[in-house]
Amino acid sequence: MKPLFLVYFLIIFLGIVQKAGAQTPVTTPTTDTMRLVDFRRADRLAYKKIDSTNELMTVAGNVFFQDGKTLFYSDSAVHNKKLNIIEAFGNVHIIDSDTIHTRSQYLIYYVDKKQAILKKKASMTDGKGILTSEEIFYDTQLKLGTYTNGGKVVNGNTILTSKEATYYGDLKDVYFKRDVVLNNPAYNIITDSLLYNTESQIATFITKTYIVDSNKSQIVTSEGYYNLKDKTAQFGKRPVIKDKSLTITGNDVSIDDKAGIFEAIGNAVMVDSAQGISVIANKIRASRLTNTFLATQHPLMIIRQDKDSVYVTADTLFAGRISDLEEKSGIAQPKDTLKSIAAINPSDTANRNRYFQGYHNVRIFTDSLQAVSDSMFYSGRDSIFRLFTNPILWASNNQVTGDTIYLFTKNKKPERLYVFENAMVVEKSGENLYNQIKGHTLNGYFKDGDIDFMRAKGSAESVYYAKDEKQDFVGMNIANGEIIDMFFKNKSLDRVVFRNEVTGNLYPMRQIPEDKKLLNNFKWLENKRPKTKFELFEDIIPLSQ
């Protein structure tokens, strides 16, 4: 009993000293089963014995007590010895590891568990962000703070609110749950759960999340993160991004908001509703600032139209603005060029200033025509598909080849074509029988999407199998001239007209010399022809996988 008597004596003595106005260290009594809390300072002390097993000690005025490395400050406090609970009142301030500061107007501290409940204007800060709520549960041992009745975290320009949140002091992570809203000058985010780090300022998405950025782009994702410091983001599980008329999705999508760049990887899809264009690839990179995109890894572009959409594939597809291309090449048009276009047809301005390029293994498919080449350039200003290096174009039963082919379109439908150098048209007329016409150049015209007329010019040559009224073959005509015109009917060659002096010969079917059947450089390339649009999808992984 002597040690307990000495403690009582010390308490009475301290009370006398404090009545004299001195600040004196105060030590709580302890037993073998009770953790020690060190009351280091108080202006006043009062002690009350409730019963034989319970004692209350009340301290007031500049109260300071300590539990391990955790420091507590308040205006006043009461220590219940039996329950080993401390209640603190007024300007409560807890300091942990010199970095975590917790404040409130009321505190209940469970000494044995090292757990605190703070009420009335409760807040926590790690020097980076401030968590506030009317009630915060704080575990001083785990450095873990929680609110369950609504609160918010303010971190610079970022404000996060939710019904529930847990703060991990050592990690500086805050896990928000239920009705989570993040407001930032760059992004507004709505979700049910969100992980946010106050030091790195990275928001991590773990459930379905709705995001609107400063450019009014809308993002729906279920996985990923956004770095509010450098304005970069990464999203998984096929997020959907809508940026004005542009919609992008993929297995994984990343964003660099400062650079205005989107990148989608894995079954990526980009849809531009304003231009009527869709792009499918395993990797798509698009720039908001330059209005460009680069599609690689089995890309496919679909130019939509009512009845006969255009499908284009290549090893690489690229799109940009014609005005930028002209500026780089030093042939920029006057500044009012696009203004004059807009004055004629405002809705076409964006489309008229676009170009598309395809590099290597270009293939084009529509129901009415198909084409392949090594590379392609399409200009929205003149609506011409330019096919370079070994181009081949098929229209109905006709194969067209040459050094370079220009396909002119109108309202996204073929209008005419022009072939530069070594132009040749081949039509399979029967088994091992081919109508052939060649010249230096070739002009062709379409009607309702089908070949209607062609003209071969410059040292023109032809091999043509004539038919009678019953459509039986009567012979093969070989002719040479400067200009040869071809007229088509029902998608097939109907008649051939020579416009100037012609030399030639007509061979009966049974007297045709074998060496006369084919013109020089003849090639039948039907095996290279895309038969259906689905052939263009062969290398693209189904979106369901």
Short mmCIF file of N, CA and C in Angstrom, two decimals, residues 14-164:
data_model
loop_
_atom_site.label_atom_id
_atom_site.label_comp_id
_atom_site.label_asym_id
_atom_site.label_seq_id
_atom_site.Cartn_x
_atom_site.Cartn_y
_atom_site.Cartn_z
N LEU A 14 0.27 18.21 -5.72
CA LEU A 14 0.17 18.92 -7.01
C LEU A 14 -1.03 19.85 -7.04
N GLY A 15 -2.13 19.40 -6.41
CA GLY A 15 -3.31 20.25 -6.35
C GLY A 15 -3.03 21.53 -5.60
N ILE A 16 -2.25 21.43 -4.52
CA ILE A 16 -1.93 22.62 -3.73
C ILE A 16 -1.06 23.56 -4.55
N VAL A 17 -0.07 22.97 -5.27
CA VAL A 17 0.82 23.81 -6.07
C VAL A 17 0.06 24.51 -7.18
N GLN A 18 -0.88 23.79 -7.83
CA GLN A 18 -1.61 24.40 -8.94
C GLN A 18 -2.54 25.49 -8.46
N LYS A 19 -2.99 25.39 -7.23
CA LYS A 19 -3.80 26.48 -6.70
C LYS A 19 -2.98 27.75 -6.63
N ALA A 20 -1.65 27.58 -6.55
CA ALA A 20 -0.75 28.73 -6.53
C ALA A 20 -0.46 29.24 -7.93
N GLY A 21 -1.02 28.56 -8.99
CA GLY A 21 -0.88 29.04 -10.37
C GLY A 21 0.28 28.44 -11.12
N ALA A 22 0.93 27.38 -10.65
CA ALA A 22 2.07 26.79 -11.35
C ALA A 22 1.61 25.70 -12.30
N GLN A 23 2.34 25.51 -13.48
CA GLN A 23 2.09 24.38 -14.38
C GLN A 23 2.98 23.24 -13.94
N THR A 24 2.34 22.10 -13.66
CA THR A 24 3.08 21.02 -13.03
C THR A 24 2.83 19.72 -13.77
N PRO A 25 3.86 18.87 -14.00
CA PRO A 25 3.62 17.57 -14.61
C PRO A 25 2.66 16.75 -13.78
N VAL A 26 1.78 16.00 -14.48
CA VAL A 26 0.79 15.18 -13.80
C VAL A 26 0.92 13.76 -14.33
N THR A 27 1.07 12.77 -13.44
CA THR A 27 1.22 11.38 -13.85
C THR A 27 0.02 10.58 -13.37
N THR A 28 -0.58 9.81 -14.30
CA THR A 28 -1.73 9.01 -13.93
C THR A 28 -1.30 7.78 -13.18
N PRO A 29 -2.13 7.33 -12.24
CA PRO A 29 -1.82 6.08 -11.56
C PRO A 29 -1.96 4.91 -12.51
N THR A 30 -1.28 3.84 -12.23
CA THR A 30 -1.31 2.68 -13.12
C THR A 30 -1.25 1.40 -12.30
N THR A 31 -1.72 0.32 -12.87
CA THR A 31 -1.60 -1.00 -12.27
C THR A 31 -0.91 -1.90 -13.27
N ASP A 32 -0.74 -3.15 -12.94
CA ASP A 32 -0.06 -4.07 -13.84
C ASP A 32 -0.86 -4.33 -15.11
N THR A 33 -2.18 -4.17 -15.06
CA THR A 33 -3.03 -4.45 -16.23
C THR A 33 -3.41 -3.17 -16.96
N MET A 34 -2.96 -2.04 -16.53
CA MET A 34 -3.36 -0.77 -17.12
C MET A 34 -2.17 -0.11 -17.81
N ARG A 35 -2.38 0.30 -19.10
CA ARG A 35 -1.32 1.01 -19.81
C ARG A 35 -1.15 2.40 -19.21
N LEU A 36 0.07 2.89 -19.25
CA LEU A 36 0.41 4.17 -18.63
C LEU A 36 0.25 5.31 -19.62
N VAL A 37 -0.46 6.34 -19.24
CA VAL A 37 -0.53 7.59 -19.98
C VAL A 37 0.13 8.66 -19.12
N ASP A 38 1.02 9.37 -19.71
CA ASP A 38 1.81 10.35 -18.96
C ASP A 38 1.20 11.73 -19.13
N PHE A 39 0.53 12.23 -18.04
CA PHE A 39 0.04 13.61 -18.06
C PHE A 39 1.22 14.53 -17.72
N ARG A 40 1.65 15.29 -18.75
CA ARG A 40 2.87 16.07 -18.59
C ARG A 40 2.64 17.48 -18.08
N ARG A 41 1.43 18.01 -18.32
CA ARG A 41 1.23 19.40 -17.95
C ARG A 41 -0.25 19.71 -17.81
N ALA A 42 -0.58 20.60 -16.88
CA ALA A 42 -1.93 21.12 -16.72
C ALA A 42 -1.87 22.30 -15.76
N ASP A 43 -2.78 23.22 -15.89
CA ASP A 43 -2.82 24.37 -14.97
C ASP A 43 -3.52 23.99 -13.66
N ARG A 44 -4.52 23.12 -13.77
CA ARG A 44 -5.30 22.77 -12.58
C ARG A 44 -5.57 21.28 -12.58
N LEU A 45 -5.70 20.73 -11.38
CA LEU A 45 -5.96 19.31 -11.25
C LEU A 45 -6.97 19.09 -10.14
N ALA A 46 -7.91 18.18 -10.40
CA ALA A 46 -8.87 17.79 -9.36
C ALA A 46 -9.00 16.28 -9.40
N TYR A 47 -9.20 15.65 -8.24
CA TYR A 47 -9.26 14.21 -8.16
C TYR A 47 -10.51 13.81 -7.39
N LYS A 48 -11.25 12.84 -7.93
CA LYS A 48 -12.48 12.41 -7.29
C LYS A 48 -12.55 10.89 -7.29
N LYS A 49 -12.83 10.33 -6.11
CA LYS A 49 -12.98 8.89 -5.98
C LYS A 49 -14.45 8.53 -6.10
N ILE A 50 -14.77 7.75 -7.11
CA ILE A 50 -16.17 7.37 -7.35
C ILE A 50 -16.57 6.26 -6.39
N ASP A 51 -15.77 5.23 -6.29
CA ASP A 51 -15.99 4.13 -5.34
C ASP A 51 -14.63 3.52 -5.05
N SER A 52 -14.66 2.38 -4.42
CA SER A 52 -13.40 1.77 -4.00
C SER A 52 -12.55 1.29 -5.16
N THR A 53 -13.18 1.15 -6.35
CA THR A 53 -12.43 0.63 -7.50
C THR A 53 -12.28 1.63 -8.63
N ASN A 54 -12.86 2.79 -8.49
CA ASN A 54 -12.84 3.74 -9.61
C ASN A 54 -12.47 5.14 -9.12
N GLU A 55 -11.62 5.76 -9.89
CA GLU A 55 -11.17 7.11 -9.57
C GLU A 55 -11.19 7.95 -10.84
N LEU A 56 -11.52 9.20 -10.70
CA LEU A 56 -11.48 10.16 -11.81
C LEU A 56 -10.45 11.23 -11.50
N MET A 57 -9.67 11.53 -12.51
CA MET A 57 -8.76 12.66 -12.37
C MET A 57 -9.10 13.68 -13.44
N THR A 58 -9.31 14.91 -13.04
CA THR A 58 -9.65 15.98 -13.96
C THR A 58 -8.52 16.99 -14.00
N VAL A 59 -8.09 17.32 -15.23
CA VAL A 59 -7.06 18.34 -15.41
C VAL A 59 -7.62 19.40 -16.36
N ALA A 60 -7.17 20.64 -16.19
CA ALA A 60 -7.70 21.73 -17.01
C ALA A 60 -6.62 22.78 -17.22
N GLY A 61 -6.75 23.47 -18.36
CA GLY A 61 -5.83 24.56 -18.67
C GLY A 61 -4.52 24.07 -19.26
N ASN A 62 -4.36 24.27 -20.59
CA ASN A 62 -3.11 23.88 -21.28
C ASN A 62 -2.73 22.43 -21.00
N VAL A 63 -3.68 21.55 -21.14
CA VAL A 63 -3.46 20.15 -20.83
C VAL A 63 -2.57 19.52 -21.91
N PHE A 64 -1.59 18.76 -21.45
CA PHE A 64 -0.70 18.03 -22.36
C PHE A 64 -0.41 16.68 -21.75
N PHE A 65 -0.81 15.60 -22.48
CA PHE A 65 -0.45 14.27 -22.02
C PHE A 65 0.06 13.45 -23.19
N GLN A 66 0.73 12.35 -22.91
CA GLN A 66 1.46 11.59 -23.91
C GLN A 66 1.23 10.09 -23.72
N ASP A 67 1.05 9.40 -24.86
CA ASP A 67 0.93 7.95 -24.85
C ASP A 67 1.94 7.42 -25.87
N GLY A 68 3.07 6.94 -25.39
CA GLY A 68 4.13 6.54 -26.30
C GLY A 68 4.65 7.75 -27.06
N LYS A 69 4.63 7.68 -28.39
CA LYS A 69 5.08 8.80 -29.21
C LYS A 69 3.93 9.71 -29.65
N THR A 70 2.71 9.40 -29.18
CA THR A 70 1.55 10.20 -29.53
C THR A 70 1.33 11.28 -28.48
N LEU A 71 1.21 12.52 -28.96
CA LEU A 71 1.04 13.67 -28.07
C LEU A 71 -0.40 14.16 -28.14
N PHE A 72 -0.97 14.52 -26.95
CA PHE A 72 -2.34 14.99 -26.86
C PHE A 72 -2.35 16.37 -26.19
N TYR A 73 -3.13 17.29 -26.76
CA TYR A 73 -3.31 18.60 -26.16
C TYR A 73 -4.81 18.89 -26.11
N SER A 74 -5.25 19.61 -25.06
CA SER A 74 -6.66 20.01 -24.96
C SER A 74 -6.80 21.10 -23.91
N ASP A 75 -8.01 21.66 -23.81
CA ASP A 75 -8.28 22.65 -22.76
C ASP A 75 -8.47 21.96 -21.42
N SER A 76 -9.10 20.78 -21.44
CA SER A 76 -9.31 20.03 -20.20
C SER A 76 -9.46 18.55 -20.54
N ALA A 77 -9.36 17.70 -19.50
CA ALA A 77 -9.46 16.26 -19.72
C ALA A 77 -9.84 15.56 -18.43
N VAL A 78 -10.49 14.40 -18.58
CA VAL A 78 -10.87 13.57 -17.44
C VAL A 78 -10.39 12.16 -17.71
N HIS A 79 -9.67 11.57 -16.73
CA HIS A 79 -9.18 10.20 -16.87
C HIS A 79 -9.97 9.28 -15.95
N ASN A 80 -10.68 8.31 -16.53
CA ASN A 80 -11.40 7.30 -15.77
C ASN A 80 -10.45 6.13 -15.58
N LYS A 81 -10.01 5.95 -14.31
CA LYS A 81 -9.00 4.94 -14.03
C LYS A 81 -9.51 3.53 -14.30
N LYS A 82 -10.71 3.24 -13.88
CA LYS A 82 -11.22 1.89 -14.00
C LYS A 82 -11.35 1.47 -15.46
N LEU A 83 -11.91 2.34 -16.28
CA LEU A 83 -12.10 2.03 -17.71
C LEU A 83 -10.87 2.37 -18.53
N ASN A 84 -9.95 3.10 -17.91
CA ASN A 84 -8.75 3.59 -18.60
C ASN A 84 -9.15 4.34 -19.87
N ILE A 85 -10.08 5.26 -19.71
CA ILE A 85 -10.58 6.09 -20.80
C ILE A 85 -10.30 7.55 -20.46
N ILE A 86 -9.89 8.31 -21.45
CA ILE A 86 -9.67 9.75 -21.27
C ILE A 86 -10.65 10.49 -22.14
N GLU A 87 -11.35 11.44 -21.53
CA GLU A 87 -12.19 12.38 -22.28
C GLU A 87 -11.49 13.73 -22.27
N ALA A 88 -11.38 14.33 -23.46
CA ALA A 88 -10.74 15.64 -23.57
C ALA A 88 -11.72 16.61 -24.21
N PHE A 89 -11.66 17.88 -23.75
CA PHE A 89 -12.62 18.88 -24.18
C PHE A 89 -11.90 20.15 -24.63
N GLY A 90 -12.36 20.72 -25.74
CA GLY A 90 -11.89 22.02 -26.19
C GLY A 90 -10.51 21.99 -26.82
N ASN A 91 -10.45 22.39 -28.10
CA ASN A 91 -9.18 22.52 -28.83
C ASN A 91 -8.29 21.28 -28.69
N VAL A 92 -8.91 20.13 -28.92
CA VAL A 92 -8.16 18.87 -28.87
C VAL A 92 -7.21 18.80 -30.06
N HIS A 93 -5.96 18.40 -29.76
CA HIS A 93 -4.95 18.31 -30.82
C HIS A 93 -4.08 17.09 -30.55
N ILE A 94 -4.05 16.16 -31.53
CA ILE A 94 -3.22 14.96 -31.41
C ILE A 94 -2.12 15.04 -32.46
N ILE A 95 -0.90 14.76 -32.05
CA ILE A 95 0.25 14.78 -32.97
C ILE A 95 0.89 13.40 -32.96
N ASP A 96 1.01 12.83 -34.16
CA ASP A 96 1.63 11.51 -34.32
C ASP A 96 2.81 11.62 -35.28
N SER A 97 3.96 11.18 -34.84
CA SER A 97 5.17 11.12 -35.68
C SER A 97 5.51 12.46 -36.31
N ASP A 98 5.09 13.54 -35.69
CA ASP A 98 5.37 14.90 -36.16
C ASP A 98 4.76 15.21 -37.52
N THR A 99 3.99 14.28 -38.08
CA THR A 99 3.44 14.50 -39.42
C THR A 99 1.93 14.46 -39.48
N ILE A 100 1.30 13.68 -38.58
CA ILE A 100 -0.16 13.55 -38.59
C ILE A 100 -0.75 14.37 -37.46
N HIS A 101 -1.58 15.31 -37.81
CA HIS A 101 -2.21 16.18 -36.83
C HIS A 101 -3.73 15.98 -36.90
N THR A 102 -4.31 15.65 -35.73
CA THR A 102 -5.75 15.42 -35.64
C THR A 102 -6.33 16.42 -34.64
N ARG A 103 -7.46 17.04 -35.02
CA ARG A 103 -8.04 18.07 -34.15
C ARG A 103 -9.55 17.87 -34.03
N SER A 104 -10.09 18.33 -32.92
CA SER A 104 -11.54 18.34 -32.71
C SER A 104 -11.83 19.17 -31.47
N GLN A 105 -13.11 19.24 -31.10
CA GLN A 105 -13.49 19.91 -29.86
C GLN A 105 -13.81 18.92 -28.75
N TYR A 106 -13.86 17.63 -29.11
CA TYR A 106 -14.16 16.62 -28.09
C TYR A 106 -13.45 15.32 -28.49
N LEU A 107 -12.94 14.61 -27.44
CA LEU A 107 -12.19 13.39 -27.67
C LEU A 107 -12.53 12.35 -26.61
N ILE A 108 -12.73 11.10 -27.06
CA ILE A 108 -12.72 9.95 -26.16
C ILE A 108 -11.56 9.08 -26.59
N TYR A 109 -10.65 8.80 -25.62
CA TYR A 109 -9.46 8.02 -25.95
C TYR A 109 -9.42 6.76 -25.10
N TYR A 110 -9.46 5.59 -25.78
CA TYR A 110 -9.38 4.30 -25.12
C TYR A 110 -7.90 3.92 -25.04
N VAL A 111 -7.35 4.10 -23.86
CA VAL A 111 -5.91 4.00 -23.69
C VAL A 111 -5.39 2.61 -24.02
N ASP A 112 -6.07 1.56 -23.53
CA ASP A 112 -5.58 0.21 -23.74
C ASP A 112 -5.57 -0.16 -25.22
N LYS A 113 -6.56 0.31 -25.97
CA LYS A 113 -6.66 0.00 -27.39
C LYS A 113 -5.93 1.01 -28.27
N LYS A 114 -5.53 2.15 -27.66
CA LYS A 114 -4.89 3.24 -28.40
C LYS A 114 -5.80 3.72 -29.53
N GLN A 115 -7.09 3.84 -29.22
CA GLN A 115 -8.07 4.28 -30.21
C GLN A 115 -8.81 5.50 -29.69
N ALA A 116 -9.10 6.42 -30.63
CA ALA A 116 -9.73 7.68 -30.25
C ALA A 116 -10.95 7.95 -31.11
N ILE A 117 -11.94 8.58 -30.50
CA ILE A 117 -13.10 9.10 -31.23
C ILE A 117 -13.10 10.60 -31.05
N LEU A 118 -13.04 11.31 -32.18
CA LEU A 118 -13.03 12.77 -32.14
C LEU A 118 -14.34 13.28 -32.72
N LYS A 119 -14.95 14.24 -32.03
CA LYS A 119 -16.23 14.78 -32.47
C LYS A 119 -16.18 16.30 -32.46
N LYS A 120 -17.11 16.88 -33.21
CA LYS A 120 -17.27 18.33 -33.30
C LYS A 120 -16.08 18.96 -34.03
N LYS A 121 -16.31 19.22 -35.32
CA LYS A 121 -15.29 19.86 -36.16
C LYS A 121 -13.99 19.06 -36.18
N ALA A 122 -14.13 17.75 -36.33
CA ALA A 122 -12.95 16.89 -36.33
C ALA A 122 -12.22 17.00 -37.67
N SER A 123 -10.89 16.92 -37.60
CA SER A 123 -10.07 16.99 -38.81
C SER A 123 -8.77 16.24 -38.62
N MET A 124 -8.19 15.79 -39.75
CA MET A 124 -6.88 15.15 -39.76
C MET A 124 -6.09 15.73 -40.93
N THR A 125 -4.78 15.87 -40.75
CA THR A 125 -3.94 16.33 -41.84
C THR A 125 -2.57 15.68 -41.75
N ASP A 126 -2.00 15.42 -42.91
CA ASP A 126 -0.64 14.91 -42.97
C ASP A 126 0.29 15.95 -43.58
N GLY A 127 -0.17 17.19 -43.65
CA GLY A 127 0.60 18.25 -44.27
C GLY A 127 0.35 18.37 -45.75
N LYS A 128 -0.35 17.38 -46.33
CA LYS A 128 -0.67 17.41 -47.75
C LYS A 128 -2.16 17.67 -47.97
N GLY A 129 -2.97 16.86 -47.29
CA GLY A 129 -4.42 17.00 -47.40
C GLY A 129 -5.05 17.10 -46.03
N ILE A 130 -6.25 17.65 -45.99
CA ILE A 130 -6.98 17.80 -44.73
C ILE A 130 -8.28 17.03 -44.82
N LEU A 131 -8.48 16.07 -43.90
CA LEU A 131 -9.70 15.29 -43.82
C LEU A 131 -10.56 15.88 -42.71
N THR A 132 -11.82 16.18 -43.03
CA THR A 132 -12.71 16.77 -42.03
C THR A 132 -14.03 16.01 -41.98
N SER A 133 -14.60 15.94 -40.76
CA SER A 133 -15.89 15.32 -40.54
C SER A 133 -16.37 15.71 -39.16
N GLU A 134 -17.64 15.51 -38.89
CA GLU A 134 -18.15 15.80 -37.55
C GLU A 134 -17.69 14.75 -36.55
N GLU A 135 -17.31 13.57 -37.06
CA GLU A 135 -16.82 12.51 -36.18
C GLU A 135 -15.77 11.68 -36.89
N ILE A 136 -14.63 11.52 -36.26
CA ILE A 136 -13.54 10.74 -36.82
C ILE A 136 -13.08 9.71 -35.80
N PHE A 137 -12.96 8.47 -36.24
CA PHE A 137 -12.36 7.42 -35.42
C PHE A 137 -10.89 7.34 -35.80
N TYR A 138 -9.98 7.35 -34.78
CA TYR A 138 -8.55 7.37 -35.07
C TYR A 138 -7.83 6.34 -34.21
N ASP A 139 -7.10 5.45 -34.90
CA ASP A 139 -6.27 4.44 -34.23
C ASP A 139 -4.84 4.96 -34.24
N THR A 140 -4.34 5.36 -33.03
CA THR A 140 -3.02 5.97 -32.96
C THR A 140 -1.90 4.97 -33.21
N GLN A 141 -2.17 3.69 -33.01
CA GLN A 141 -1.16 2.68 -33.23
C GLN A 141 -1.00 2.38 -34.72
N LEU A 142 -2.11 2.27 -35.42
CA LEU A 142 -2.08 1.96 -36.85
C LEU A 142 -2.00 3.21 -37.71
N LYS A 143 -2.13 4.38 -37.08
CA LYS A 143 -2.17 5.67 -37.81
C LYS A 143 -3.30 5.64 -38.84
N LEU A 144 -4.47 5.21 -38.37
CA LEU A 144 -5.61 5.00 -39.25
C LEU A 144 -6.79 5.83 -38.77
N GLY A 145 -7.33 6.66 -39.68
CA GLY A 145 -8.48 7.49 -39.35
C GLY A 145 -9.67 7.14 -40.22
N THR A 146 -10.88 7.17 -39.63
CA THR A 146 -12.08 6.76 -40.35
C THR A 146 -13.24 7.68 -40.02
N TYR A 147 -14.06 8.00 -41.05
CA TYR A 147 -15.36 8.60 -40.77
C TYR A 147 -16.43 7.80 -41.48
N THR A 148 -17.62 7.75 -40.89
CA THR A 148 -18.71 6.93 -41.44
C THR A 148 -20.01 7.70 -41.63
N ASN A 149 -19.99 8.99 -41.31
CA ASN A 149 -21.21 9.80 -41.42
C ASN A 149 -21.00 11.03 -42.29
N GLY A 150 -20.17 10.87 -43.31
CA GLY A 150 -19.95 11.97 -44.25
C GLY A 150 -18.76 12.82 -43.87
N GLY A 151 -18.00 13.21 -44.89
CA GLY A 151 -16.84 14.06 -44.66
C GLY A 151 -16.19 14.39 -45.98
N LYS A 152 -15.03 15.05 -45.89
CA LYS A 152 -14.33 15.42 -47.11
C LYS A 152 -12.84 15.52 -46.86
N VAL A 153 -12.09 15.48 -47.96
CA VAL A 153 -10.65 15.69 -47.94
C VAL A 153 -10.33 16.79 -48.93
N VAL A 154 -9.58 17.78 -48.48
CA VAL A 154 -9.13 18.87 -49.34
C VAL A 154 -7.63 18.74 -49.51
N ASN A 155 -7.19 18.65 -50.77
CA ASN A 155 -5.77 18.50 -51.08
C ASN A 155 -5.44 19.47 -52.22
N GLY A 156 -4.95 20.66 -51.86
CA GLY A 156 -4.71 21.67 -52.88
C GLY A 156 -6.01 22.10 -53.52
N ASN A 157 -6.09 21.96 -54.85
CA ASN A 157 -7.31 22.31 -55.58
C ASN A 157 -8.31 21.16 -55.67
N THR A 158 -7.97 20.05 -55.04
CA THR A 158 -8.82 18.86 -55.12
C THR A 158 -9.67 18.72 -53.86
N ILE A 159 -10.96 18.52 -54.06
CA ILE A 159 -11.89 18.31 -52.95
C ILE A 159 -12.62 16.99 -53.18
N LEU A 160 -12.50 16.08 -52.19
CA LEU A 160 -13.18 14.79 -52.27
C LEU A 160 -14.17 14.68 -51.14
N THR A 161 -15.39 14.28 -51.46
CA THR A 161 -16.43 14.08 -50.44
C THR A 161 -16.97 12.66 -50.57
N SER A 162 -17.45 12.13 -49.45
CA SER A 162 -18.04 10.78 -49.45
C SER A 162 -18.79 10.58 -48.15
N LYS A 163 -19.56 9.49 -48.10
CA LYS A 163 -20.25 9.12 -46.87
C LYS A 163 -19.29 8.46 -45.89
N GLU A 164 -18.33 7.68 -46.43
CA GLU A 164 -17.37 6.99 -45.57
C GLU A 164 -15.97 7.15 -46.15
#
